[in-house]
Amino acid sequence: MIAKNKKFKKEPAKKPKAEKIKKSEDGKTTVEKNKKTWVALRGMHDILPKEEKYWKTMYNGASKLAEFFQFGRIETPLLEEASLFVRSIGKGTDVVEKEMYVFDDADGSKVCLRPEATASAMRAYVSDGLWNNPQPVKMWYWGPMFRHDRPQAGRYRQFTQVGFENIGVADPAADAELILIAYNFYKDLGLPVEIHINSIGTPEERERYKNELLNYYRTKKSYLCEECRKRMQKNPLRLLDCKEDQCQGIKEEAPQIIDWLTESSKSYFMKVLEFLDELGVPYILRPSLVRGLDYYTHTVFEIYPITGEGPAQSALGGGGRYDLLAEELGGKATPAAGMALGIDRSVLYMKEYYQQNQLRVEKEPFDIFFAQLGDRAKGRTMKLLDGLRESGIKIAFNLYKNSLKTQLDIANELKVPYALILGQKEVQEGTVIIRDMESGIQEIVDQKKIEMALKKKLKKFDEVSK
Ligand code: HAM
């Protein structure tokens, strides 16, 4: 059942406070406005300009990997029919039971802010006829997801995922490729991670295993935590996810799913592991890994930060094979696998790791600083800057500072090798001064020749000017 979300009930509109019109002693009228201020909703957060360097580095890294591994970009709507996720993710899961942002659309239908995008990608594969294309169809996405979870560090109600879905082949190489992409994503950022991996086989194998698991847990019932007792009724596989101390010993002794897989499922899994060995991707076999979404079959995996402070509680990303989802959503039987990485969590990890290890996100340095003096020069500077936009020269400027000294101080701070200086005289003469910031030597050049003159001086254009 979709959780009836009382939280979305319309609240009675509050009467806006009347604005007070005040007259001061000198006869001026001022309006004293209502002083209410707004903050982001609980569990939602702003990503400020100072964070941009992390987000951009991650986006660029993902986009490069997508290009190399030939995944095409897909963008699906943020709103979908709620039943799409109920059918895909499964009724008994936390995401569907507790975390979906579901509400009535104007026509009375139940819609939902997407909690993840695998279901959306598969919906698109079926409804947009992508099964007609050469197979597999490899797609990636980057965007916001919504889960009405209890907010805490690294857990938000709106968060960003980058995801990779490979639909149309049942080949262990596809599983290994996805894990390699996830691993490389962090490796390229210099972030150490570990991959936890398991196979949960087919639904039939799982059913047999669940019975065995329940038989075992029944004998331990009196030692279990409250939540695990509920799990025994609702979703026995989630018993393996319990983090409570009192259940750890019981969990460790529990039967392992791998022993309940058929030879063909085992051999599929072994091939995935062999590929990872060949690729040198380190992994940890974790028999208790079952994942929290119902659509998975066979390979499942998660990516964890290596913090040096014991096992990390929350995964940076996760994924697996979901061979039955296409049929579940009304398409024909189509094998598939995918994974998604949480960007908010990855940014937190990157910041922390970079700070601890004194690493920095290197920004491309500026080549020059363009300084201006006087109103006419300001306008001309804007025009010349606009003309240099496509030149490949990285230019710093500050049009709101009027003092030349202040501007040259900024140029020094930025450690640019050259500054351009434009004053009234240069505007009249159609020239500009190029100042060597180290020697202080200045040279006058025609405004029409700035780009050429600078490219001759700047080392990075050596090849171009030869
Ligand atoms: P998931 O494990 O639910 O898998 O989410 C993947 C990642 O999204 C998590 O490891 C975490 O980094 C991030 N994430 C999830 N919930 C939150 C939250 N509340 N706040 C911050 N970050 C969060 C999926 O979503 C599957 N669709 C992955 C997949 C793709 N499987 C096959 N293809």
XYZ file of C-alpha atoms and ligand atoms in Angstrom:
499
model
C 0.000 0.000 0.000
C 1.147 3.495 -0.678
C 1.673 5.211 2.623
C -1.095 7.727 3.044
C 0.852 10.808 3.534
C -0.904 12.977 6.022
C 2.018 15.344 5.797
C 0.754 16.609 2.473
C -2.644 17.675 3.763
C -3.292 21.268 2.919
C -2.647 23.428 5.913
C -5.213 26.192 6.469
C -3.836 29.344 4.881
C -2.422 31.725 7.444
C -3.645 35.293 7.211
C -0.772 37.479 6.035
C 0.152 40.036 8.646
C -0.948 43.475 7.627
C 1.833 45.721 6.442
C 2.282 48.722 8.670
C 2.586 52.056 6.906
C 4.694 54.413 8.976
C 5.301 58.109 8.574
C 8.613 59.395 9.864
C 9.247 62.869 11.289
C 10.524 64.242 7.979
C 7.235 63.147 6.369
C 8.640 60.111 4.487
C 6.478 57.005 4.361
C 8.023 53.567 4.833
C 6.397 50.154 4.771
C 7.291 47.884 7.641
C 6.946 44.443 6.130
C 5.990 41.182 7.756
C 9.255 39.824 9.212
C 8.754 36.113 8.430
C 11.802 34.486 6.891
C 12.078 31.175 5.119
C 14.539 28.315 5.353
C 14.751 25.198 3.200
C 12.355 22.409 4.174
C 13.592 19.811 6.638
C 15.843 17.320 4.912
C 16.341 19.579 1.882
C 19.433 21.674 1.444
C 20.867 24.405 -0.734
C 23.996 23.729 -2.719
C 25.865 27.010 -2.521
C 28.358 28.465 -5.017
C 31.286 27.514 -2.746
C 30.278 23.861 -3.195
C 30.241 24.128 -6.963
C 33.786 22.865 -7.428
C 32.915 19.508 -5.826
C 29.672 19.045 -7.721
C 31.224 20.084 -11.010
C 34.192 17.734 -10.562
C 31.796 14.868 -9.865
C 29.524 15.710 -12.775
C 32.459 15.974 -15.176
C 33.914 12.690 -13.915
C 30.596 10.857 -14.354
C 30.020 12.373 -17.752
C 33.477 11.312 -18.978
C 32.940 7.759 -17.725
C 29.525 7.666 -19.410
C 31.074 8.748 -22.677
C 33.900 6.226 -22.478
C 31.592 3.328 -21.610
C 29.020 4.534 -24.157
C 26.057 5.310 -21.978
C 23.579 7.806 -23.485
C 22.011 10.466 -21.282
C 18.375 9.977 -20.278
C 16.259 12.472 -18.387
C 12.968 11.252 -17.028
C 10.315 13.391 -15.296
C 10.573 13.986 -11.570
C 6.903 13.060 -11.213
C 5.628 9.612 -12.151
C 2.573 7.528 -11.380
C 3.027 6.338 -7.810
C 2.147 2.763 -8.767
C 5.261 2.583 -10.999
C 7.449 2.590 -7.902
C 5.137 0.394 -5.833
C 5.306 -2.229 -8.577
C 9.081 -1.917 -9.130
C 10.547 -1.329 -5.690
C 8.039 -3.521 -3.855
C 5.242 -3.014 -1.318
C 7.100 -4.190 1.752
C 10.170 -1.983 1.292
C 10.977 1.054 3.421
C 11.062 3.288 0.359
C 7.489 2.438 -0.656
C 6.031 2.008 2.819
C 7.461 5.049 4.508
C 9.417 7.320 2.218
C 7.510 8.182 -0.944
C 6.284 11.704 -1.581
C 2.843 10.704 -2.862
C -0.029 13.067 -3.476
C -3.214 13.409 -5.479
C -2.896 15.117 -8.839
C -5.698 17.458 -9.979
C -7.423 14.536 -11.745
C -7.358 12.447 -8.576
C -4.581 10.103 -9.726
C -1.775 9.285 -7.294
C 1.534 10.765 -8.383
C 4.897 10.577 -6.728
C 8.182 12.460 -6.706
C 10.630 9.811 -7.889
C 12.482 8.115 -5.025
C 14.969 6.627 -7.512
C 15.271 6.403 -11.283
C 15.767 2.725 -12.199
C 11.997 2.241 -12.380
C 11.715 5.425 -14.482
C 14.489 4.280 -16.852
C 12.801 0.911 -17.312
C 9.415 2.605 -17.751
C 11.014 4.693 -20.527
C 12.624 1.587 -22.074
C 9.189 -0.042 -22.337
C 7.000 2.990 -23.128
C 9.384 4.755 -25.530
C 10.040 1.549 -27.500
C 13.767 1.437 -26.688
C 13.524 -2.374 -26.934
C 13.394 -1.791 -30.719
C 16.920 -0.335 -30.691
C 20.114 -2.399 -30.885
C 20.607 -4.037 -27.478
C 21.782 -3.404 -24.851
C 20.481 0.102 -24.267
C 22.936 1.856 -21.952
C 21.658 4.992 -20.239
C 22.899 7.320 -17.521
C 21.211 10.066 -15.533
C 22.038 12.741 -12.991
C 19.332 14.412 -10.965
C 17.298 14.838 -7.809
C 15.475 12.003 -6.042
C 13.042 12.363 -3.132
C 12.577 10.178 -0.070
C 10.672 11.239 3.014
C 13.240 9.659 5.285
C 14.383 10.737 8.761
C 17.049 13.338 7.966
C 20.554 12.933 9.395
C 24.143 13.453 8.239
C 24.301 12.325 4.611
C 20.622 11.463 4.502
C 18.302 13.992 2.910
C 14.760 14.164 1.621
C 15.968 15.574 -1.671
C 19.296 14.245 -2.871
C 21.115 13.810 -6.158
C 22.053 10.525 -7.759
C 24.081 9.699 -10.798
C 22.934 6.396 -12.240
C 23.957 3.985 -14.983
C 21.517 1.416 -16.388
C 22.409 -1.314 -18.873
C 19.226 -2.884 -20.268
C 19.159 -5.835 -22.675
C 22.024 -8.215 -21.842
C 22.537 -10.966 -19.297
C 26.309 -10.968 -19.357
C 28.543 -10.967 -16.268
C 30.717 -8.454 -18.154
C 27.854 -5.938 -17.872
C 27.748 -6.374 -14.076
C 31.531 -6.040 -13.847
C 31.497 -2.975 -16.113
C 29.019 -1.189 -13.802
C 31.147 -1.955 -10.757
C 34.225 -0.764 -12.630
C 32.498 2.536 -13.452
C 31.545 3.061 -9.801
C 35.059 2.171 -8.682
C 36.677 4.455 -11.271
C 34.354 7.313 -10.382
C 35.912 7.418 -6.891
C 39.402 6.428 -8.006
C 39.510 9.396 -10.404
C 38.597 11.650 -7.462
C 41.356 10.098 -5.367
C 38.812 8.669 -2.893
C 39.400 5.177 -1.478
C 36.306 2.957 -1.551
C 35.473 -0.686 -1.098
C 32.945 -2.723 -3.001
C 30.712 -5.137 -1.127
C 29.182 -7.797 -3.320
C 26.794 -10.742 -3.138
C 24.392 -12.714 -5.284
C 20.744 -13.087 -4.305
C 19.903 -15.434 -7.206
C 16.424 -15.849 -8.628
C 13.099 -15.412 -6.772
C 12.722 -19.213 -6.537
C 16.166 -19.605 -5.002
C 15.419 -16.750 -2.672
C 12.117 -18.266 -1.614
C 13.844 -21.503 -0.606
C 16.500 -19.530 1.220
C 13.912 -17.369 3.027
C 12.292 -20.511 4.468
C 15.647 -21.707 5.704
C 16.426 -18.290 7.161
C 13.063 -18.140 8.938
C 13.531 -21.632 10.374
C 16.840 -20.467 11.791
C 15.504 -17.143 13.129
C 12.481 -18.809 14.767
C 14.845 -20.628 17.092
C 16.369 -17.260 18.125
C 13.199 -15.188 18.298
C 13.431 -14.331 21.982
C 16.888 -12.749 21.495
C 15.880 -10.532 18.569
C 15.273 -6.787 18.526
C 11.755 -5.450 18.055
C 12.322 -4.505 14.412
C 13.706 -7.944 13.501
C 10.606 -9.632 14.906
C 8.549 -7.473 12.553
C 10.905 -8.300 9.694
C 10.258 -12.000 10.241
C 6.616 -11.365 9.313
C 7.065 -8.773 6.607
C 10.384 -9.120 4.822
C 12.673 -11.861 6.184
C 15.603 -10.958 3.923
C 15.862 -7.614 5.679
C 16.779 -9.498 8.859
C 20.256 -9.503 7.386
C 20.300 -5.693 7.366
C 19.846 -5.283 11.117
C 22.387 -2.968 12.742
C 21.360 -3.623 16.366
C 24.167 -5.067 18.530
C 21.947 -7.741 20.031
C 21.244 -9.265 16.593
C 24.811 -9.248 15.207
C 25.867 -12.654 16.555
C 22.654 -14.234 15.313
C 23.136 -12.655 11.885
C 26.695 -13.928 11.599
C 25.604 -17.520 12.235
C 22.644 -17.323 9.831
C 22.523 -19.536 6.724
C 24.040 -17.829 3.678
C 22.126 -17.287 0.483
C 25.046 -18.317 -1.703
C 24.587 -21.911 -0.473
C 21.040 -21.897 -1.818
C 21.857 -20.818 -5.348
C 21.679 -23.237 -8.266
C 24.860 -24.103 -10.155
C 23.983 -21.745 -13.001
C 23.412 -18.771 -10.663
C 26.635 -19.564 -8.815
C 28.620 -19.819 -12.014
C 27.196 -16.463 -13.250
C 28.324 -14.849 -10.011
C 31.753 -16.483 -10.196
C 32.248 -14.983 -13.658
C 31.443 -11.498 -12.350
C 34.062 -12.001 -9.623
C 36.618 -13.298 -12.127
C 36.174 -10.158 -14.230
C 36.690 -8.002 -11.146
C 39.854 -9.974 -10.291
C 41.143 -9.454 -13.817
C 40.347 -5.726 -13.601
C 42.040 -5.422 -10.232
C 38.881 -4.029 -8.618
C 39.026 -5.012 -4.937
C 35.804 -6.369 -3.453
C 34.531 -7.914 -0.256
C 32.096 -10.824 -0.409
C 29.272 -9.919 1.958
C 26.763 -12.762 2.325
C 24.349 -10.540 4.255
C 24.057 -7.952 1.464
C 20.500 -8.086 0.098
C 19.707 -4.407 -0.796
C 16.527 -2.607 0.134
C 14.651 -2.709 -3.183
C 12.700 -5.750 -4.358
C 13.585 -5.722 -8.054
C 17.056 -7.212 -7.704
C 18.097 -10.652 -8.957
C 21.580 -12.251 -8.962
C 24.446 -9.763 -8.480
C 23.996 -7.005 -5.877
C 26.687 -4.606 -4.685
C 27.315 -1.484 -2.634
C 30.156 1.009 -2.504
C 31.483 2.205 0.871
C 33.988 4.870 1.840
C 37.123 3.612 3.568
C 37.306 5.890 6.571
C 39.812 4.170 8.810
C 37.259 4.523 11.618
C 35.647 1.103 11.427
C 32.992 0.030 8.970
C 31.060 2.909 7.416
C 27.331 2.862 8.104
C 26.030 4.346 4.901
C 26.816 3.358 1.357
C 27.944 5.870 -1.229
C 26.173 3.899 -3.906
C 24.645 0.604 -4.829
C 23.169 -1.448 -7.589
C 22.702 -4.833 -9.096
C 20.940 -6.916 -11.681
C 17.176 -6.621 -12.149
C 16.291 -9.178 -14.797
C 12.564 -9.322 -14.051
C 11.691 -5.625 -13.921
C 10.911 -5.174 -17.640
C 8.213 -7.864 -17.498
C 6.948 -6.536 -14.186
C 6.350 -3.191 -15.949
C 4.495 -4.723 -18.882
C 7.423 -5.159 -21.289
C 8.858 -8.379 -22.630
C 11.404 -10.329 -20.593
C 14.639 -8.276 -20.727
C 17.698 -8.756 -18.543
C 19.174 -5.580 -17.026
C 21.625 -4.262 -14.453
C 22.476 -0.858 -13.062
C 23.808 1.209 -10.206
C 23.440 4.659 -8.696
C 25.815 6.769 -6.630
C 24.626 9.348 -4.105
C 26.286 12.648 -4.914
C 25.481 14.524 -1.688
C 27.129 11.750 0.324
C 30.039 11.539 -2.073
C 30.607 15.300 -1.766
C 30.596 15.024 2.041
C 33.149 12.216 1.828
C 35.285 14.129 -0.651
C 35.347 17.266 1.507
C 36.246 15.316 4.613
C 38.885 13.196 2.904
C 40.462 16.152 1.101
C 40.590 18.145 4.320
C 42.192 15.280 6.268
C 44.749 14.651 3.547
C 45.367 18.281 2.642
C 44.172 17.828 -0.913
C 42.551 20.540 -2.975
C 40.205 20.622 -5.904
C 42.414 22.349 -8.436
C 40.670 25.067 -10.382
C 42.022 26.067 -13.785
C 44.142 29.167 -13.014
C 43.389 32.529 -14.591
C 45.709 33.683 -17.410
C 45.168 37.403 -17.058
C 43.369 40.048 -15.042
C 41.517 42.778 -16.943
C 41.622 46.062 -14.978
C 39.676 49.212 -15.936
C 39.692 52.811 -14.831
C 36.755 55.212 -15.301
C 33.229 54.875 -16.646
C 34.050 54.895 -20.334
C 36.746 52.310 -19.791
C 34.295 50.118 -17.894
C 31.905 49.940 -20.849
C 34.738 49.259 -23.316
C 36.184 46.611 -20.998
C 32.844 44.808 -20.974
C 32.811 44.886 -24.767
C 36.400 43.632 -25.069
C 35.749 40.896 -22.470
C 32.733 39.785 -24.446
C 34.910 39.587 -27.563
C 37.444 37.389 -25.714
C 34.866 34.971 -24.322
C 35.528 32.260 -26.882
C 39.306 32.808 -27.048
C 40.239 30.118 -24.515
C 42.077 32.741 -22.433
C 40.957 32.546 -18.804
C 40.272 36.081 -17.719
C 39.580 37.425 -14.243
C 38.010 40.846 -13.802
C 36.081 42.926 -11.304
C 33.938 45.614 -12.875
C 32.739 46.965 -9.538
C 36.123 48.037 -8.177
C 37.179 51.454 -9.425
C 40.654 51.759 -7.965
C 43.475 50.467 -10.135
C 45.524 49.538 -7.069
C 42.738 47.359 -5.672
C 42.361 45.647 -9.018
C 46.087 44.996 -9.360
C 46.115 43.634 -5.797
C 43.475 41.128 -6.839
C 45.569 40.282 -9.928
C 48.533 39.617 -7.635
C 46.466 37.437 -5.337
C 45.313 35.412 -8.301
C 48.964 35.072 -9.398
C 48.154 35.878 -13.018
C 51.245 36.448 -15.197
C 49.685 39.439 -17.030
C 47.182 42.204 -16.420
C 45.386 44.230 -19.071
C 44.848 47.876 -18.107
C 42.341 50.099 -19.829
C 41.967 53.797 -18.865
C 40.378 56.879 -20.510
C 43.486 57.477 -22.641
C 43.519 53.909 -23.977
C 39.792 54.102 -24.768
C 40.443 57.225 -26.876
C 43.447 55.724 -28.625
C 41.908 52.272 -29.182
C 44.744 50.611 -27.260
C 45.239 48.614 -24.072
C 48.232 48.149 -21.764
C 49.585 44.646 -21.161
C 51.511 44.551 -17.894
C 53.910 41.761 -17.025
C 53.024 41.206 -13.384
C 56.439 39.906 -12.416
C 58.736 42.455 -14.083
C 56.250 45.346 -14.142
C 57.149 45.979 -17.813
C 54.216 47.419 -19.746
C 53.481 47.275 -23.430
C 50.789 49.042 -25.452
C 48.819 47.055 -28.005
C 45.983 47.783 -30.384
C 42.619 46.696 -28.956
C 41.970 44.700 -32.118
C 45.119 42.643 -31.506
C 44.677 41.760 -27.831
C 43.859 38.103 -28.399
C 46.853 37.523 -30.677
C 49.236 39.449 -28.414
C 48.153 37.521 -25.329
C 48.287 34.131 -27.019
C 51.884 34.876 -28.037
C 52.784 35.571 -24.434
C 50.881 32.788 -22.690
C 52.676 29.458 -22.484
C 49.513 27.404 -22.851
C 49.095 28.715 -26.399
C 52.662 27.809 -27.433
C 51.461 25.268 -29.981
C 48.898 27.682 -31.470
C 51.370 30.524 -31.964
C 54.056 28.366 -33.552
P 19.859 3.063 -3.400
O 20.826 2.183 -2.699
O 18.508 3.225 -2.813
O 19.745 2.468 -4.875
O 20.486 4.491 -3.593
C 21.759 4.661 -4.155
C 22.522 5.730 -3.400
O 21.752 6.938 -3.336
C 22.789 5.388 -1.940
O 23.904 4.548 -1.805
C 23.052 6.771 -1.355
O 24.363 7.228 -1.600
C 22.090 7.636 -2.146
N 20.917 7.867 -1.310
C 19.847 7.080 -1.130
N 18.979 7.632 -0.260
C 19.519 8.798 0.133
C 19.123 9.859 1.024
N 17.959 9.830 1.676
N 19.962 10.921 1.170
C 21.140 10.987 0.517
N 21.554 10.036 -0.342
C 20.772 8.958 -0.529
C 18.957 2.992 -5.836
O 18.400 4.064 -5.772
C 18.894 2.136 -7.081
N 18.018 2.802 -8.041
C 20.284 1.918 -7.648
C 20.242 1.124 -8.911
C 20.364 1.592 -10.174
N 20.040 -0.179 -8.986
C 20.041 -0.539 -10.271
N 20.213 0.541 -10.996
